[in-house]
Short mmCIF file of C-alpha atoms and ligand atoms in Angstrom, two decimals:
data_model
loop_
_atom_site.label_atom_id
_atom_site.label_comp_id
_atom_site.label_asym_id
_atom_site.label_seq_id
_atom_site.Cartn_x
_atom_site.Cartn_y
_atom_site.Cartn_z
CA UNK C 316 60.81 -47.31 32.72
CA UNK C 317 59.53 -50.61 33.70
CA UNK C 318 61.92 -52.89 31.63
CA UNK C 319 65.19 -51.02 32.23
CA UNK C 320 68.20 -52.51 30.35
CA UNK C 321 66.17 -56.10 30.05
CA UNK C 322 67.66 -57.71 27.18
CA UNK C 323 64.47 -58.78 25.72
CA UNK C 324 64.31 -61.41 22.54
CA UNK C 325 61.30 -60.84 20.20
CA UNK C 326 60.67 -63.49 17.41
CA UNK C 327 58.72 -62.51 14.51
CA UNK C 328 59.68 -58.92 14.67
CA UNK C 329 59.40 -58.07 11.03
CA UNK C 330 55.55 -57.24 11.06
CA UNK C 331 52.53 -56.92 13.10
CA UNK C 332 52.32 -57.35 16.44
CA UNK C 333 56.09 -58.51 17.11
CA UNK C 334 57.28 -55.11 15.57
CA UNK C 335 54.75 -53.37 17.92
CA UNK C 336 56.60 -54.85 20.79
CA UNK C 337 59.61 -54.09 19.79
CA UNK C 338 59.07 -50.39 19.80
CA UNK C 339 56.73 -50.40 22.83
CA UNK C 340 59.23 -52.47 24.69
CA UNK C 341 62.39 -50.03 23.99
CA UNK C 342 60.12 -47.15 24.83
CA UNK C 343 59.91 -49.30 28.64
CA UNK C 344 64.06 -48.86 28.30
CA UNK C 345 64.54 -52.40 27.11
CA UNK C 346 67.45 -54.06 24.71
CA UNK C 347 65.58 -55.46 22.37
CA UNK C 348 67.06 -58.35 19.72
CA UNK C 349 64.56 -58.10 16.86
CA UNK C 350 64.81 -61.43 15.29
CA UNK C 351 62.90 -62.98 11.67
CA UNK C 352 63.29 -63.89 8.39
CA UNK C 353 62.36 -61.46 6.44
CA UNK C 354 65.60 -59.63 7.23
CA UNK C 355 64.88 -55.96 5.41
CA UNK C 356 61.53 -55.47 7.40
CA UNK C 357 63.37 -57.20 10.47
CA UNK C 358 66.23 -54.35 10.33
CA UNK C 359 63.55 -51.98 9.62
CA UNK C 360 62.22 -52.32 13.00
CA UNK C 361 65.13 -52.07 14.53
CA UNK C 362 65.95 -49.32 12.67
CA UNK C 363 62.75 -47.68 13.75
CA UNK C 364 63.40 -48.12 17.45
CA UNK C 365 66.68 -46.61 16.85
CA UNK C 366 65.14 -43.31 15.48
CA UNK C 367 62.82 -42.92 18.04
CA UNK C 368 65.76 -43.50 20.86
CA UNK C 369 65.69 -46.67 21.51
CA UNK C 370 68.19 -49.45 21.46
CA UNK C 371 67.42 -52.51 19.03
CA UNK C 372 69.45 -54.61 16.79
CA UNK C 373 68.09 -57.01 14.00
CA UNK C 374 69.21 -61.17 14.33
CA UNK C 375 68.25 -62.87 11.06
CA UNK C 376 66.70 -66.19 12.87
CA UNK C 377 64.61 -68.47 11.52
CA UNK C 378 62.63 -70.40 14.41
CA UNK C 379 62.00 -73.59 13.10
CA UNK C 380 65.48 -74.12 12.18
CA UNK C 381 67.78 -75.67 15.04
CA UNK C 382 71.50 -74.07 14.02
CA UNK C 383 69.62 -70.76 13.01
CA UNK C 384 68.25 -70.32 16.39
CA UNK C 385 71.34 -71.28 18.30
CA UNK C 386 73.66 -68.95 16.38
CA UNK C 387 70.98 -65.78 16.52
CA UNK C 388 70.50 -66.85 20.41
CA UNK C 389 74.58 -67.12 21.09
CA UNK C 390 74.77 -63.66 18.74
CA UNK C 391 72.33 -61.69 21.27
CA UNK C 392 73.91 -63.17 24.15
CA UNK C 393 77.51 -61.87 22.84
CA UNK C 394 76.16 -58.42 21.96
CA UNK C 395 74.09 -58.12 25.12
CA UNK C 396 75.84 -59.85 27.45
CA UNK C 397 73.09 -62.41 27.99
CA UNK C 398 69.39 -62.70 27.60
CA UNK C 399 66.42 -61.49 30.18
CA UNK C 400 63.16 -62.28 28.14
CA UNK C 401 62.30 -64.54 25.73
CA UNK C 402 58.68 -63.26 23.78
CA UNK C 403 57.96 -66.40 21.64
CA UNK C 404 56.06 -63.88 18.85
CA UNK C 405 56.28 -65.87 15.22
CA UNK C 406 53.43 -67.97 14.09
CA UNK C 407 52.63 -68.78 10.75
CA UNK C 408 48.77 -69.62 9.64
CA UNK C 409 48.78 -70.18 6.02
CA UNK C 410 45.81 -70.45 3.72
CA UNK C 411 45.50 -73.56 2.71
CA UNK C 412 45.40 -74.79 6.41
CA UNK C 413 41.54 -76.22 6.46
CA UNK C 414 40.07 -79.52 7.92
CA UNK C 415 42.06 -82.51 8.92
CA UNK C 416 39.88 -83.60 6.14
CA UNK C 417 41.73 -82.02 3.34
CA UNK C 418 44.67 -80.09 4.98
CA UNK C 419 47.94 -81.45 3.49
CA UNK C 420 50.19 -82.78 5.31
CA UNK C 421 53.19 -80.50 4.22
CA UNK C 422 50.95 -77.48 5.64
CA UNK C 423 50.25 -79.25 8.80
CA UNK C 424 54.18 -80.17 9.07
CA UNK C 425 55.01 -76.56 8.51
CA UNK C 426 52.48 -74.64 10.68
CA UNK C 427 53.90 -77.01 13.94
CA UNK C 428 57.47 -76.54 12.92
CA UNK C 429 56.87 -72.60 13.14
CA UNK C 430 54.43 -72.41 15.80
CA UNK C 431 55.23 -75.43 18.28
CA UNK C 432 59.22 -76.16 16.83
CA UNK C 433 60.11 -72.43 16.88
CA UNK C 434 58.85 -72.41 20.37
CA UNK C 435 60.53 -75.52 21.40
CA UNK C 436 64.04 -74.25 19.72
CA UNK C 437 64.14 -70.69 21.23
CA UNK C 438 63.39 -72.18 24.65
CA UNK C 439 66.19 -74.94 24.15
CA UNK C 440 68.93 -71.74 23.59
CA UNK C 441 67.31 -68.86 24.98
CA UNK C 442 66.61 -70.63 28.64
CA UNK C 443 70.21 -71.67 29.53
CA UNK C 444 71.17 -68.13 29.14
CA UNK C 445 68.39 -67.08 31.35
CA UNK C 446 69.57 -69.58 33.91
CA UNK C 447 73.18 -68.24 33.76
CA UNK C 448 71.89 -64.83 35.22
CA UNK C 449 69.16 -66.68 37.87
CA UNK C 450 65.78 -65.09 36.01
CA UNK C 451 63.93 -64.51 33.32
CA UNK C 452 60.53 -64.38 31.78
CA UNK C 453 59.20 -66.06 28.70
CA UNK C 454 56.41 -64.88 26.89
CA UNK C 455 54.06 -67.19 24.34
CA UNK C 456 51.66 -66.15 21.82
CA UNK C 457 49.31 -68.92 21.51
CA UNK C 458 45.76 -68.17 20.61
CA UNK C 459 42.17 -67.94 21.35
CA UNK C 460 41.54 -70.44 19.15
CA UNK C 461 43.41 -72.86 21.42
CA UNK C 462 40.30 -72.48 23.40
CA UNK C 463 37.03 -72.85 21.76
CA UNK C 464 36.17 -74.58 18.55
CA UNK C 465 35.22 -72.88 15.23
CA UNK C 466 33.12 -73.73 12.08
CA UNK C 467 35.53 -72.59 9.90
CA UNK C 468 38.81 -74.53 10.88
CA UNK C 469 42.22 -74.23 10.78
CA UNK C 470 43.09 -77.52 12.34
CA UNK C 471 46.63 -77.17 12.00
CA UNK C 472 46.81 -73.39 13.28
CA UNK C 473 44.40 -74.68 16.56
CA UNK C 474 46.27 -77.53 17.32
CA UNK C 475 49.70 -76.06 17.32
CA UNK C 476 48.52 -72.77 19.81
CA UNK C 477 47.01 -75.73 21.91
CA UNK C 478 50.49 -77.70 22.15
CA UNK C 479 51.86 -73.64 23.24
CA UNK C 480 49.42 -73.77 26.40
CA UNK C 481 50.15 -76.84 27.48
CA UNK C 482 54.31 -76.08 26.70
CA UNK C 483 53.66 -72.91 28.74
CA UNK C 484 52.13 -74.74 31.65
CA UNK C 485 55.34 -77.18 31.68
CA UNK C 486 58.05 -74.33 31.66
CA UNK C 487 56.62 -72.54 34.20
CA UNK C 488 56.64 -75.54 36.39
CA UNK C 489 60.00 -76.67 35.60
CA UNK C 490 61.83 -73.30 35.52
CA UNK C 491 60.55 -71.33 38.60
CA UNK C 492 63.00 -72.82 40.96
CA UNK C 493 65.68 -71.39 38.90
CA UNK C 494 63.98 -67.71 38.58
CA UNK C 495 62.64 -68.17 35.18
CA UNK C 496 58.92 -67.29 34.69
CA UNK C 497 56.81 -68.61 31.58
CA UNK C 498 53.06 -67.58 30.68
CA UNK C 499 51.22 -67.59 27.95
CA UNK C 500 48.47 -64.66 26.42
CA UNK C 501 45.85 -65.81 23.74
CA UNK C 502 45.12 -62.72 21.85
CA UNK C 503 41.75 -62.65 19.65
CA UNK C 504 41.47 -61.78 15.94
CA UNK C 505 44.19 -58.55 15.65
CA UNK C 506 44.21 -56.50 12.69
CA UNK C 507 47.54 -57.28 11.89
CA UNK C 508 48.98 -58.89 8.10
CA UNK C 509 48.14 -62.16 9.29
CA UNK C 510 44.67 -61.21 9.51
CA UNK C 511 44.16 -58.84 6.79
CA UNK C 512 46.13 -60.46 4.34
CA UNK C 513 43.44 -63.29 3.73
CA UNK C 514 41.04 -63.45 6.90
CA UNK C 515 39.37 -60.35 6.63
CA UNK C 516 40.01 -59.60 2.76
CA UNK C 517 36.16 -59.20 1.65
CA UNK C 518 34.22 -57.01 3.67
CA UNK C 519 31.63 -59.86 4.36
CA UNK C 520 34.13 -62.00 5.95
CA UNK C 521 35.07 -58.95 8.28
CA UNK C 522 31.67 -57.89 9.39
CA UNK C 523 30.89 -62.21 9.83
CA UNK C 524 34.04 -61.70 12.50
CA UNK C 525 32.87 -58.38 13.56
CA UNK C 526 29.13 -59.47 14.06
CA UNK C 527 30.71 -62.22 17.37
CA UNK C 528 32.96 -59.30 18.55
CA UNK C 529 31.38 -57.77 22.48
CA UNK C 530 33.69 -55.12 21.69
CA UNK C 531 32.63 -54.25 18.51
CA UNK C 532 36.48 -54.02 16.68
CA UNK C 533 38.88 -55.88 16.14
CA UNK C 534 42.45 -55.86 18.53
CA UNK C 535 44.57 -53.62 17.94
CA UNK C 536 48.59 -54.64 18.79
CA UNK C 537 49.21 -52.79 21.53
CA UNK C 538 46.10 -54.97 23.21
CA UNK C 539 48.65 -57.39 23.31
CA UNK C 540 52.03 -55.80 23.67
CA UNK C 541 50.77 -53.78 26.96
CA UNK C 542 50.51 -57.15 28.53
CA UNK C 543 53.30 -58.39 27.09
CA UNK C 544 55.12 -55.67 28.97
CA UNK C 545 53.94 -56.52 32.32
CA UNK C 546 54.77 -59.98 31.42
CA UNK C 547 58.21 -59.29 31.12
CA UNK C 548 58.76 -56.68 33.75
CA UNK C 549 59.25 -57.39 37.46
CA UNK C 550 55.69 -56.59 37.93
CA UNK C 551 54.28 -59.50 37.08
CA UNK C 552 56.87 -61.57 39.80
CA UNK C 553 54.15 -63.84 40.91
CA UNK C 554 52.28 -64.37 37.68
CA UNK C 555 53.97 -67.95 36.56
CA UNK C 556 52.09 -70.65 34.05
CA UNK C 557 48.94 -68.20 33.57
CA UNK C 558 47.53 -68.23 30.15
CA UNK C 559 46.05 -64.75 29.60
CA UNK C 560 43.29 -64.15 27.41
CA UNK C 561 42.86 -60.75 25.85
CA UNK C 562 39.80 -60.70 22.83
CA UNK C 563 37.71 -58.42 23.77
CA UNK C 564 35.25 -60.83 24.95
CA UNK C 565 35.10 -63.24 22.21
CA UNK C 566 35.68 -66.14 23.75
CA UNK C 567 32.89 -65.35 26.27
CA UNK C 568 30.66 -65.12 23.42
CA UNK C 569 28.09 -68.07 23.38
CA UNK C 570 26.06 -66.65 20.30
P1 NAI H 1907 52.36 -61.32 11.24
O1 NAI H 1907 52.18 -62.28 10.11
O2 NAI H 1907 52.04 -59.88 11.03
O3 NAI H 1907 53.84 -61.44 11.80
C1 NAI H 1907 54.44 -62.68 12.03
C2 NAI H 1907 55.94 -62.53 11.91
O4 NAI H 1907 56.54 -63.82 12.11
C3 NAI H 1907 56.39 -62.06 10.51
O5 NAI H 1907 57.31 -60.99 10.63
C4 NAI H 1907 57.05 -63.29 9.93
O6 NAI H 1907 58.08 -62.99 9.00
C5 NAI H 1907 57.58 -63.97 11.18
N1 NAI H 1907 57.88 -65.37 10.95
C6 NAI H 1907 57.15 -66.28 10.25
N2 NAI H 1907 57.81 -67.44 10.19
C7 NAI H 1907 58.97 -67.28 10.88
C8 NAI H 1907 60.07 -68.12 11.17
N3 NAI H 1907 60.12 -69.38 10.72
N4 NAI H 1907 61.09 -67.63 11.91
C9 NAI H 1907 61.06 -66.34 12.36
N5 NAI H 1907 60.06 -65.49 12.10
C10 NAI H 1907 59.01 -65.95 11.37
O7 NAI H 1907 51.51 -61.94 12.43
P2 NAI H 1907 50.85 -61.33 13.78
O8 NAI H 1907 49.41 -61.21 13.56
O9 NAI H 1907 51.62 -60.18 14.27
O10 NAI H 1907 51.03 -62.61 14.74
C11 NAI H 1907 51.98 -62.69 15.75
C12 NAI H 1907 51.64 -63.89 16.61
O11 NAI H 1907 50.34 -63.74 17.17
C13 NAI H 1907 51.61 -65.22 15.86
O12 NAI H 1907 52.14 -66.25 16.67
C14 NAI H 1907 50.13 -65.44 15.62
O13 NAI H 1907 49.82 -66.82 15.46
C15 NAI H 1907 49.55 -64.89 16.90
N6 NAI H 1907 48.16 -64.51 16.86
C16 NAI H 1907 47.72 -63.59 15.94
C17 NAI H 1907 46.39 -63.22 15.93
C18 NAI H 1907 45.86 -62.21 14.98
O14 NAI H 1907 44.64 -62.08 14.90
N7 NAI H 1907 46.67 -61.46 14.26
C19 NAI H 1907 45.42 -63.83 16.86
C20 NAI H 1907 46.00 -64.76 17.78
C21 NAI H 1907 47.32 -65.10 17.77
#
């Protein structure tokens, strides 16, 4: 079992690819806190690691909220006994999220409070605790559009996965000395709710996406998760501030 009794922290556990790494990471022998907002669908993961033998409990935690994530981070620390990985999973990428042009600026305010904020806040409590046991290993989801532009924008959604890379690069610098590893992986379009929900609702839009795709379909969440596991595992000792792209080629895609 590669992550043996790690107490591992996964944000935005209630759906897609964050309940995906809960169960794959209890299969690996983790602890895993299963934290989010949507609290039935939150304990339903946990619930569904249970089943299958696992051990996971359910934190309701809202990351862009400041007391939320300090009581949900001191609540997995007392039922744990402290915290090993922190897998920075919840991102938000709402609709109306366009151009600077005509984005609003409630949207924009929103989509960094989740996506950049959360990030910031579960570092702020999480990291301390990692310190207190002399290692850890956090884990970002940024994006691959953090990397290339697009005709179709979500200026908001780009910008905040852009402030995660350069966030990631900082921690890993800062937090090495004291045993604590940070990366960052950029997965490419997933068919996950945050995809199909809007993104790939008409079948035009989805074979548009498809048609710039090397690998022909889209990601699948365990094309994330499997690196997410090495990631937080002690295989991955000397992998510190690397931003790890996994899209099946899309960003290598010139036409
Ligand atoms: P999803 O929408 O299926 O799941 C996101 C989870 O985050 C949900 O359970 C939601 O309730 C939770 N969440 C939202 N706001 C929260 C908050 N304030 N506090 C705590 N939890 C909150 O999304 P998916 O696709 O699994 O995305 C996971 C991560 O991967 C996100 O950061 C997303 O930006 C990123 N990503 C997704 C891609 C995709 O194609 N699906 C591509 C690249 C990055």
């Amino acid at each position: 079992m590669r992550l043996k009794d790690k107490v591992c922290v996964i944000t935005g556990a209630a759906s897609g690819m964050g309940r995906v790494a809960c169960e794959l990471f209890a299969r690996e022998g983790a602890h895993v806190a299963a934290l989010d907002i949507v609290d039935d669908a939150g304990a339903d993961t946990a619930r569904r690691v249970r089943a299958a033998g696992g051990e996971a409990a359910y934190f309701h935690c809202d990351v862009a909220d400041e007391s939320s994530v300090r009581h949900a981070m001191e609540a997995v620390a007392s039922r744990y006994g402290g915290i090993d990985v922190l897998y920075n999973n919840a991102g938000i990428m709402p609709e109306a999220d366009h151009s600077v042009i005509d984005t609003p600026v409630e949207v924009w305010d929103r989509v960094m409070a989740v996506n950049v904020r959360g990030i910031f806040l579960c570092c702020k409590y999480a990291i301390p605790e990692m310190m207190r046991r002399g290692r850890g290993s956090v884990i970002n989801i940024a994006s691959f559009v953090a990397q290339i532009g697009c005709s179709v924008p979500q200026d908001a959604y780009t910008a905040s996965k852009g402030a995660v890379l350069s966030l990631t690069k900082s921690l890993a610098i800062q937090f090495r000395p004291e045993g604590i590893r940070t990366n960052a992986i950029c997965p490419g379009p997933i068919e996950t709710p945050l995809m199909t929900e809007w993104l790939l609702k008409d079948e035009a839009a989805k074979q548009l996406r498809l048609s710039r795709q090397p690998s022909g379909r889209f990601g699948r969440p365990e094309d994330i998760v499997n690196c997410a596991i090495y990631l937080a595992s002690d295989e991955s000792d000397w992998t510190n501030g690397a931003i790890i792209t996994i899209d099946g080629g899309i960003t290598s895609n010139y036409f």
